[in-house]
mmCIF file of C-alpha atoms and ligand atoms in Angstrom:
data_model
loop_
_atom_site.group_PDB
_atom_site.id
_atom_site.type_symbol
_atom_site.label_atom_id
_atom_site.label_comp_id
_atom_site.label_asym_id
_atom_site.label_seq_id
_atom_site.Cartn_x
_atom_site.Cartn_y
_atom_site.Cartn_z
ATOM 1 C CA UNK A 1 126.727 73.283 124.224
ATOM 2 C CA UNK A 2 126.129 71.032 127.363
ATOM 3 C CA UNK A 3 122.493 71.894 127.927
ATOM 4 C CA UNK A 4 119.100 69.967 127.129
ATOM 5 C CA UNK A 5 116.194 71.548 125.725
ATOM 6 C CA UNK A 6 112.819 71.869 128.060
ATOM 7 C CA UNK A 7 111.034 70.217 125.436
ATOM 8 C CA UNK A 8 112.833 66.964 126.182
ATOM 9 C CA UNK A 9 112.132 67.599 130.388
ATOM 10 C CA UNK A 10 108.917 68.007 129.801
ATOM 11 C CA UNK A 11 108.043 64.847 127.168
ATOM 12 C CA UNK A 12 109.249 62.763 130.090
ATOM 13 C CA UNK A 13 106.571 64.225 132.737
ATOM 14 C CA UNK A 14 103.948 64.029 130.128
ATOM 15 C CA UNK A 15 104.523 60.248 129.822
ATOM 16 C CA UNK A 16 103.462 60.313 133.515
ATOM 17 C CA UNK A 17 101.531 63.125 133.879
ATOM 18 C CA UNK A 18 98.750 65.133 131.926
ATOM 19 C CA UNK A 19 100.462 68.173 129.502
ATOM 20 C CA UNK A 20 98.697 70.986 131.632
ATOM 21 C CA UNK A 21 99.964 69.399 134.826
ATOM 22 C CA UNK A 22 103.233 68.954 133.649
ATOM 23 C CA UNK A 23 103.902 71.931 131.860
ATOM 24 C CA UNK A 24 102.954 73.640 135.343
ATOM 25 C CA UNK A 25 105.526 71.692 137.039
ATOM 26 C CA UNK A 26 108.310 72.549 134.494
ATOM 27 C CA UNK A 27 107.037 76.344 134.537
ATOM 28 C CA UNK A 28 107.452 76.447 138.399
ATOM 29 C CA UNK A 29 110.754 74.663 138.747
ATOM 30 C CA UNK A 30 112.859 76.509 135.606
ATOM 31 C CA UNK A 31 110.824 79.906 135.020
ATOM 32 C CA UNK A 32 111.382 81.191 131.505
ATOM 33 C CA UNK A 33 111.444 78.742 128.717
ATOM 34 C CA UNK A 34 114.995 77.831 126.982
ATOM 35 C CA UNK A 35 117.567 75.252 127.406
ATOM 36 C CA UNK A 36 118.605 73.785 130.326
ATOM 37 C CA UNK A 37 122.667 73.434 131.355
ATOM 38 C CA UNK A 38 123.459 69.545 132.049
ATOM 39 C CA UNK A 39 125.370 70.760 135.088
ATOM 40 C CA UNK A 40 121.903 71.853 136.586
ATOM 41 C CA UNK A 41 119.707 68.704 135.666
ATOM 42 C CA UNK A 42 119.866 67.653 139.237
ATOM 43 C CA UNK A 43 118.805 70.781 140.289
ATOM 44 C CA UNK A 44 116.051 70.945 138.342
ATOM 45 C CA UNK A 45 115.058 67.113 139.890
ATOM 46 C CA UNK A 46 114.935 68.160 143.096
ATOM 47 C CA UNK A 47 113.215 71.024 142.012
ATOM 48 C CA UNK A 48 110.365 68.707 140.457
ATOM 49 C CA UNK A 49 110.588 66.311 143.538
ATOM 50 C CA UNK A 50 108.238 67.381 145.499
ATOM 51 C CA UNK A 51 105.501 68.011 142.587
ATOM 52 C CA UNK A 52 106.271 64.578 141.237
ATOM 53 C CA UNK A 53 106.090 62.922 144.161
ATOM 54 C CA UNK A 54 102.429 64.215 145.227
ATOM 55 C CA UNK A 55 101.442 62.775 141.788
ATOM 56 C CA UNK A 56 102.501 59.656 141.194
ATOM 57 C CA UNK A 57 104.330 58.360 145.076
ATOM 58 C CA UNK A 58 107.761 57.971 145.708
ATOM 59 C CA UNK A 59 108.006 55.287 142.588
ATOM 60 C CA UNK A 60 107.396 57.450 140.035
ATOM 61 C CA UNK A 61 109.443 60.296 141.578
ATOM 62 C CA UNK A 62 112.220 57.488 141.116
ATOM 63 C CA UNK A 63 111.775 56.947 137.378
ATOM 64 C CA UNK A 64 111.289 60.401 136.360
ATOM 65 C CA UNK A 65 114.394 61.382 138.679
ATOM 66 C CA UNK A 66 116.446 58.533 136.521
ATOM 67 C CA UNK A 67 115.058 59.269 133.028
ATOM 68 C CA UNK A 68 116.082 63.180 133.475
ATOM 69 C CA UNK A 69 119.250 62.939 134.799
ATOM 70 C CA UNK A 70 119.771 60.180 131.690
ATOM 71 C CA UNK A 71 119.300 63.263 129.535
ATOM 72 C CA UNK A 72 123.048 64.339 130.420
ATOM 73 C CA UNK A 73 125.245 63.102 127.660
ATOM 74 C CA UNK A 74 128.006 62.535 130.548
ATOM 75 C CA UNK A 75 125.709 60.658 132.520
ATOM 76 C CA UNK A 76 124.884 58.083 129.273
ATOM 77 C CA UNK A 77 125.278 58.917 125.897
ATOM 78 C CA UNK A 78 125.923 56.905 122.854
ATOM 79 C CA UNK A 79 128.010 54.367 123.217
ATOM 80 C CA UNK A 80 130.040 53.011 120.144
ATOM 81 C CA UNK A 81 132.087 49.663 119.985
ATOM 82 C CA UNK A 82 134.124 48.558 116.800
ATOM 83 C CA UNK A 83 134.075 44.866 116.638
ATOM 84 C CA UNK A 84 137.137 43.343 115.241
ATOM 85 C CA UNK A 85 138.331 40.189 117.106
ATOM 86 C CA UNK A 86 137.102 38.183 120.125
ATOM 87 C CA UNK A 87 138.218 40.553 122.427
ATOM 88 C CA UNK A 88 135.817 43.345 121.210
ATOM 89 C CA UNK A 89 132.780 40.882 121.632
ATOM 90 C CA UNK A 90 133.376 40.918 125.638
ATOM 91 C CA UNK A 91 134.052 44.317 125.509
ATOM 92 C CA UNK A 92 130.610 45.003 123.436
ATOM 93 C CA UNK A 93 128.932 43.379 126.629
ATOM 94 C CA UNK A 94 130.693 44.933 129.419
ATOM 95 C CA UNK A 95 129.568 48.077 127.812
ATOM 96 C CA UNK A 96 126.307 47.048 127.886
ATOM 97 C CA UNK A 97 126.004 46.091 130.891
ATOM 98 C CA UNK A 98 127.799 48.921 131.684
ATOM 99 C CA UNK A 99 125.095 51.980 130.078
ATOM 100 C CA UNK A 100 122.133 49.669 131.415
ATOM 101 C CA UNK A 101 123.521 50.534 135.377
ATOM 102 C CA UNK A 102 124.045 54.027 134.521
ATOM 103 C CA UNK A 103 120.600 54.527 133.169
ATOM 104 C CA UNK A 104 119.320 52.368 136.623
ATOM 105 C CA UNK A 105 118.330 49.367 134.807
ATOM 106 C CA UNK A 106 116.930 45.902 136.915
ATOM 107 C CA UNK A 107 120.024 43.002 136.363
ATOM 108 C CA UNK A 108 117.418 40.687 134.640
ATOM 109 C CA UNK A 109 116.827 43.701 131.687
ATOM 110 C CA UNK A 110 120.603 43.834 131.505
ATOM 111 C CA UNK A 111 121.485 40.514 131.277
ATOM 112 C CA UNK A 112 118.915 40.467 128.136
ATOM 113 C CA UNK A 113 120.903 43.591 126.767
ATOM 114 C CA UNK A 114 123.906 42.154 127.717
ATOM 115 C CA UNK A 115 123.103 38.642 125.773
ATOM 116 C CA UNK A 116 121.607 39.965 122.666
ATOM 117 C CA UNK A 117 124.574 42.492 122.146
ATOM 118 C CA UNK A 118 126.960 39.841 122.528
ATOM 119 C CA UNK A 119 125.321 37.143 120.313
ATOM 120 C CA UNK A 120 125.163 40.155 117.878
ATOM 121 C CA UNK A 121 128.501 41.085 118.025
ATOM 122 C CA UNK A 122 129.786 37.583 118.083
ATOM 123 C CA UNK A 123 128.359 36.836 114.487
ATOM 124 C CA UNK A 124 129.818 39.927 113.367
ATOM 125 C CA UNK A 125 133.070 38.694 114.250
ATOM 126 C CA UNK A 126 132.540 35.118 113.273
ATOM 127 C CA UNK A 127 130.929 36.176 110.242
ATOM 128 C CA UNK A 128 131.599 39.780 109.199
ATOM 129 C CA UNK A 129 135.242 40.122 110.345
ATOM 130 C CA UNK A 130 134.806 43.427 111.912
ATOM 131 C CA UNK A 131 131.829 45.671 112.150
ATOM 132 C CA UNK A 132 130.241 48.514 114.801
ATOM 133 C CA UNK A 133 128.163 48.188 118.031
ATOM 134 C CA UNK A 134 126.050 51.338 118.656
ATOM 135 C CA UNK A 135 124.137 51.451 121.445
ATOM 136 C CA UNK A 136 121.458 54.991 122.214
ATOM 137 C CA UNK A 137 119.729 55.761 125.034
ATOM 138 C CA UNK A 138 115.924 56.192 123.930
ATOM 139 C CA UNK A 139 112.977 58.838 125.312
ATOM 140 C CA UNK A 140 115.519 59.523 128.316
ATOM 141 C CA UNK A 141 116.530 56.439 129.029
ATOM 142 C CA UNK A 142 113.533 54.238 129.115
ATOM 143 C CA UNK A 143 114.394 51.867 126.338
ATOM 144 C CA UNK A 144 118.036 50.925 124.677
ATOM 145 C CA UNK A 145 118.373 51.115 120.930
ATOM 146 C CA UNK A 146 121.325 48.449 119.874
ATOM 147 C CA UNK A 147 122.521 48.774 116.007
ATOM 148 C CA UNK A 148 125.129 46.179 114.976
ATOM 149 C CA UNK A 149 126.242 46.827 111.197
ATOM 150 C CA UNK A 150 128.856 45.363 109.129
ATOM 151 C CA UNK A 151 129.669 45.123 105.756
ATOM 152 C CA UNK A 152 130.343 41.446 105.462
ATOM 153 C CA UNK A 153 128.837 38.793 103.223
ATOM 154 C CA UNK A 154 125.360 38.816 104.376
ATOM 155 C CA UNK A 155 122.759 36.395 105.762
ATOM 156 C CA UNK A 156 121.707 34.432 103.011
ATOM 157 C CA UNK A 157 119.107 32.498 104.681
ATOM 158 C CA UNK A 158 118.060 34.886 107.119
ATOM 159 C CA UNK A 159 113.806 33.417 106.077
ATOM 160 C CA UNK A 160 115.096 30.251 107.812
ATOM 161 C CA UNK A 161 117.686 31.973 110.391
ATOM 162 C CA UNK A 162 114.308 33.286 112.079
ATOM 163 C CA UNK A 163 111.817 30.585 111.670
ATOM 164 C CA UNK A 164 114.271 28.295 113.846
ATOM 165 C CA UNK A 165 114.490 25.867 110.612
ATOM 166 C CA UNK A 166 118.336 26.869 110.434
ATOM 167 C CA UNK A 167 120.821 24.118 110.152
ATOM 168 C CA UNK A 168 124.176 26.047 111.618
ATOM 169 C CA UNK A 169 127.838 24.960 110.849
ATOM 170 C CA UNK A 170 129.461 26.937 112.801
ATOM 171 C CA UNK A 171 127.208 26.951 115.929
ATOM 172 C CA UNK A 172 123.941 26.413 117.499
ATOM 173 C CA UNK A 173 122.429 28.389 114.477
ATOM 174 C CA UNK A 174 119.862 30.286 117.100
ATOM 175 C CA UNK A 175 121.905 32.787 117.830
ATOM 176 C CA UNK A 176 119.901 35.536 116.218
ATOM 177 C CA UNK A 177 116.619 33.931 116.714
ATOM 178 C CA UNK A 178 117.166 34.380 120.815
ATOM 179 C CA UNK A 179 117.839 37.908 119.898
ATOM 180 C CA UNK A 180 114.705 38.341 118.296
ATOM 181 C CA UNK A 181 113.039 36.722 121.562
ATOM 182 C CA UNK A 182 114.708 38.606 123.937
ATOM 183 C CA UNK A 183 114.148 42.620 122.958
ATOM 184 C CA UNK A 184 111.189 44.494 122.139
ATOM 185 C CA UNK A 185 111.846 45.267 118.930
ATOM 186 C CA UNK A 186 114.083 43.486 115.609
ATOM 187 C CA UNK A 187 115.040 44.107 113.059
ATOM 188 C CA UNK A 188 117.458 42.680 110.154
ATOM 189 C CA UNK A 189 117.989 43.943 107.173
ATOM 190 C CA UNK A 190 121.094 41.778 104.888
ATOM 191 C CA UNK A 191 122.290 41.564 101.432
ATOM 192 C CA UNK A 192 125.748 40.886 99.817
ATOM 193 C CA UNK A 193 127.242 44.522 100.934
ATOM 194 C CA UNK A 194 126.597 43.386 104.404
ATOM 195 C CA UNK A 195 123.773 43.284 107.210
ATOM 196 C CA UNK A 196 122.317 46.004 109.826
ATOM 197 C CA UNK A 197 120.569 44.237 112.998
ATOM 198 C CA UNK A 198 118.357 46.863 114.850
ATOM 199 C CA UNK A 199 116.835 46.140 117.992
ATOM 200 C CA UNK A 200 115.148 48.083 120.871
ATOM 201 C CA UNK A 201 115.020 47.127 124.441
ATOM 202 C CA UNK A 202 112.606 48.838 126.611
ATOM 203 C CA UNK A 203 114.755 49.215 130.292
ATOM 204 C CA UNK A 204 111.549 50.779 131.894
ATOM 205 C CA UNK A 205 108.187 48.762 131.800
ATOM 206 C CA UNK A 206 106.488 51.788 133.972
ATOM 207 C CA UNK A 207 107.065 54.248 131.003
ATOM 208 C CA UNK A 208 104.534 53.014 128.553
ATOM 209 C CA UNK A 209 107.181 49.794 127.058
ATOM 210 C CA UNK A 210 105.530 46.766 126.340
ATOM 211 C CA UNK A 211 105.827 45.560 129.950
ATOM 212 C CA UNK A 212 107.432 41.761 130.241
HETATM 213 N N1 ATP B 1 126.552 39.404 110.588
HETATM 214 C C1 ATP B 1 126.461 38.315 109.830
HETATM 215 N N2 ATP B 1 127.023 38.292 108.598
HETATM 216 C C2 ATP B 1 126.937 37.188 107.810
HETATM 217 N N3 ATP B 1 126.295 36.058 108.167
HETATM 218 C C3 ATP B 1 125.728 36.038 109.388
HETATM 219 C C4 ATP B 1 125.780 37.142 110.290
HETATM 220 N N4 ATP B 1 125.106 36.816 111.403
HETATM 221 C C5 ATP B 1 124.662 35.565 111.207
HETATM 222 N N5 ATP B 1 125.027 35.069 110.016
HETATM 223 C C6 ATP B 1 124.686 33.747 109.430
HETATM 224 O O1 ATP B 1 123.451 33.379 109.984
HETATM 225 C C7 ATP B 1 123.574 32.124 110.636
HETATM 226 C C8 ATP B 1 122.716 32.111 111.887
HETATM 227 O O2 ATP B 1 123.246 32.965 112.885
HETATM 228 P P1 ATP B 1 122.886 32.685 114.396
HETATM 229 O O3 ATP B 1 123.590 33.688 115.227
HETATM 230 O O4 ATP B 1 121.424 32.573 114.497
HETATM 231 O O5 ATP B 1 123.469 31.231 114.632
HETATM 232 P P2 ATP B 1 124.979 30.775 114.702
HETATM 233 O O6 ATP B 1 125.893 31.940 114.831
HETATM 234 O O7 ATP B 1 125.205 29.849 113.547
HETATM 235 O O8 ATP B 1 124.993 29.904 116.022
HETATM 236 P P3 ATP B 1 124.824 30.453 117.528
HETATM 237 O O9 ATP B 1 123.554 29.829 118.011
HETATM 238 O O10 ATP B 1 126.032 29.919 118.222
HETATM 239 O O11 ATP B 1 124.769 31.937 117.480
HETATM 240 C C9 ATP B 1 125.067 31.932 110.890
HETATM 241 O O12 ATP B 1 125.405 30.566 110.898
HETATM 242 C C10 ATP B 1 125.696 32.667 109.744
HETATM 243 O O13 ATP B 1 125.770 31.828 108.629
HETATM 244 MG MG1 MG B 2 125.511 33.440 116.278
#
């Protein structure tokens, strides 16, 4: 079952390139339509190289190279961190860090992955008691999508947690508000059977993310 359908091949050259042109390019590297075996993903890249690179220079050969081969589930799949002490928070981060350098993302994007995963994790602990970390590769790797649930008490002044009005007892009490500053896209959703952050990172500014 370790193969990727064209369909998702080809919605990554079409973010670069027009359909027809794109759909040629597939068409001449693969031949018949179907599914592609992970194992032959970099293959199939080196196949496209040349094509790519008349296109778009040596830049965009780079980011389409990087977003197909993060198609491979070995390469960077899912990642999933249960948060239950301290020692999970750090771990939440590394792992972060970790899936941004596998998917070939620039240290300052990580370090904004890195810090909103760990601020996010950290009030589950502090907050929650335990709780999950789930962290998905989006549209081949250009963007991050980070999901922090837990079934724990709930924000319940999550209006003022976000316009910065907050008075914290525990801590700086804009912890979630720097979240909200530092990805692309937040989310919160909280009630008495607990609270589900969802955010969305883009890692790739030259694959149509709002560019920072
Ligand atoms: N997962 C959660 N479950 C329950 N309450 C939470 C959760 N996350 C945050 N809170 C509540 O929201 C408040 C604001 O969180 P936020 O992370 O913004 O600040 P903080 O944790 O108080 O301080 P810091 O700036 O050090 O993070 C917390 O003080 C806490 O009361
Ligand atoms: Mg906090």
């Amino acid at each position: 079952m370790s193969a990727v359908a064209q369909s998702a091949v080809l919605a990554i050259l079409e973010q670069h390139i027009s359909p027809l042109h794109a759909r040629a390019m597939l068409a001449r590297a693969v031949g018949s339509d179907g599914a592609i075996e992970i194992g032959r993903l970099p293959e199939l890249v080196e196949a496209l190289e040349r094509g790519v690179r008349l296109f778009g220079g040596a830049r965009l050969e780079d980011t389409i190279k990087r977003q197909i081969l993060a198609l491979a589930p070995s390469e960077a799949s899912e990642v999933r961190i249960e948060i239950a002490e301290e020692r999970d928070v750090i771990e939440a981060r590394l792992a972060a860090r970790q899936l941004c350098q596998t998917l070939g993302t620039r240290a300052l994007v990580i370090q904004r992955v890195a810090t909103a995963v760990s601020e996010l994790a950290r009030n589950v602990s502090l907050y929650a008691g335990r709780g999950v970390v789930t962290m998905t590769p989006l549209r081949g790797g250009a963007a991050l999508r980070i999901v922090v649930e837990d079934e724990g008490p709930g924000i319940a002044d999550l209006k003022s947690v976000l316009d910065g009005t907050y008075v914290s007892r525990t801590g700086m009490g804009k912890g979630l508000l720097g979240v909200k500053r530092l990805v692309d896209e937040f989310d919160v959703k909280t009630g008495p059977r607990g609270t589900r952050v969802e955010a969305t990172v883009v890692l790739d500014p030259t694959s149509g993310g709002m560019a920072r």
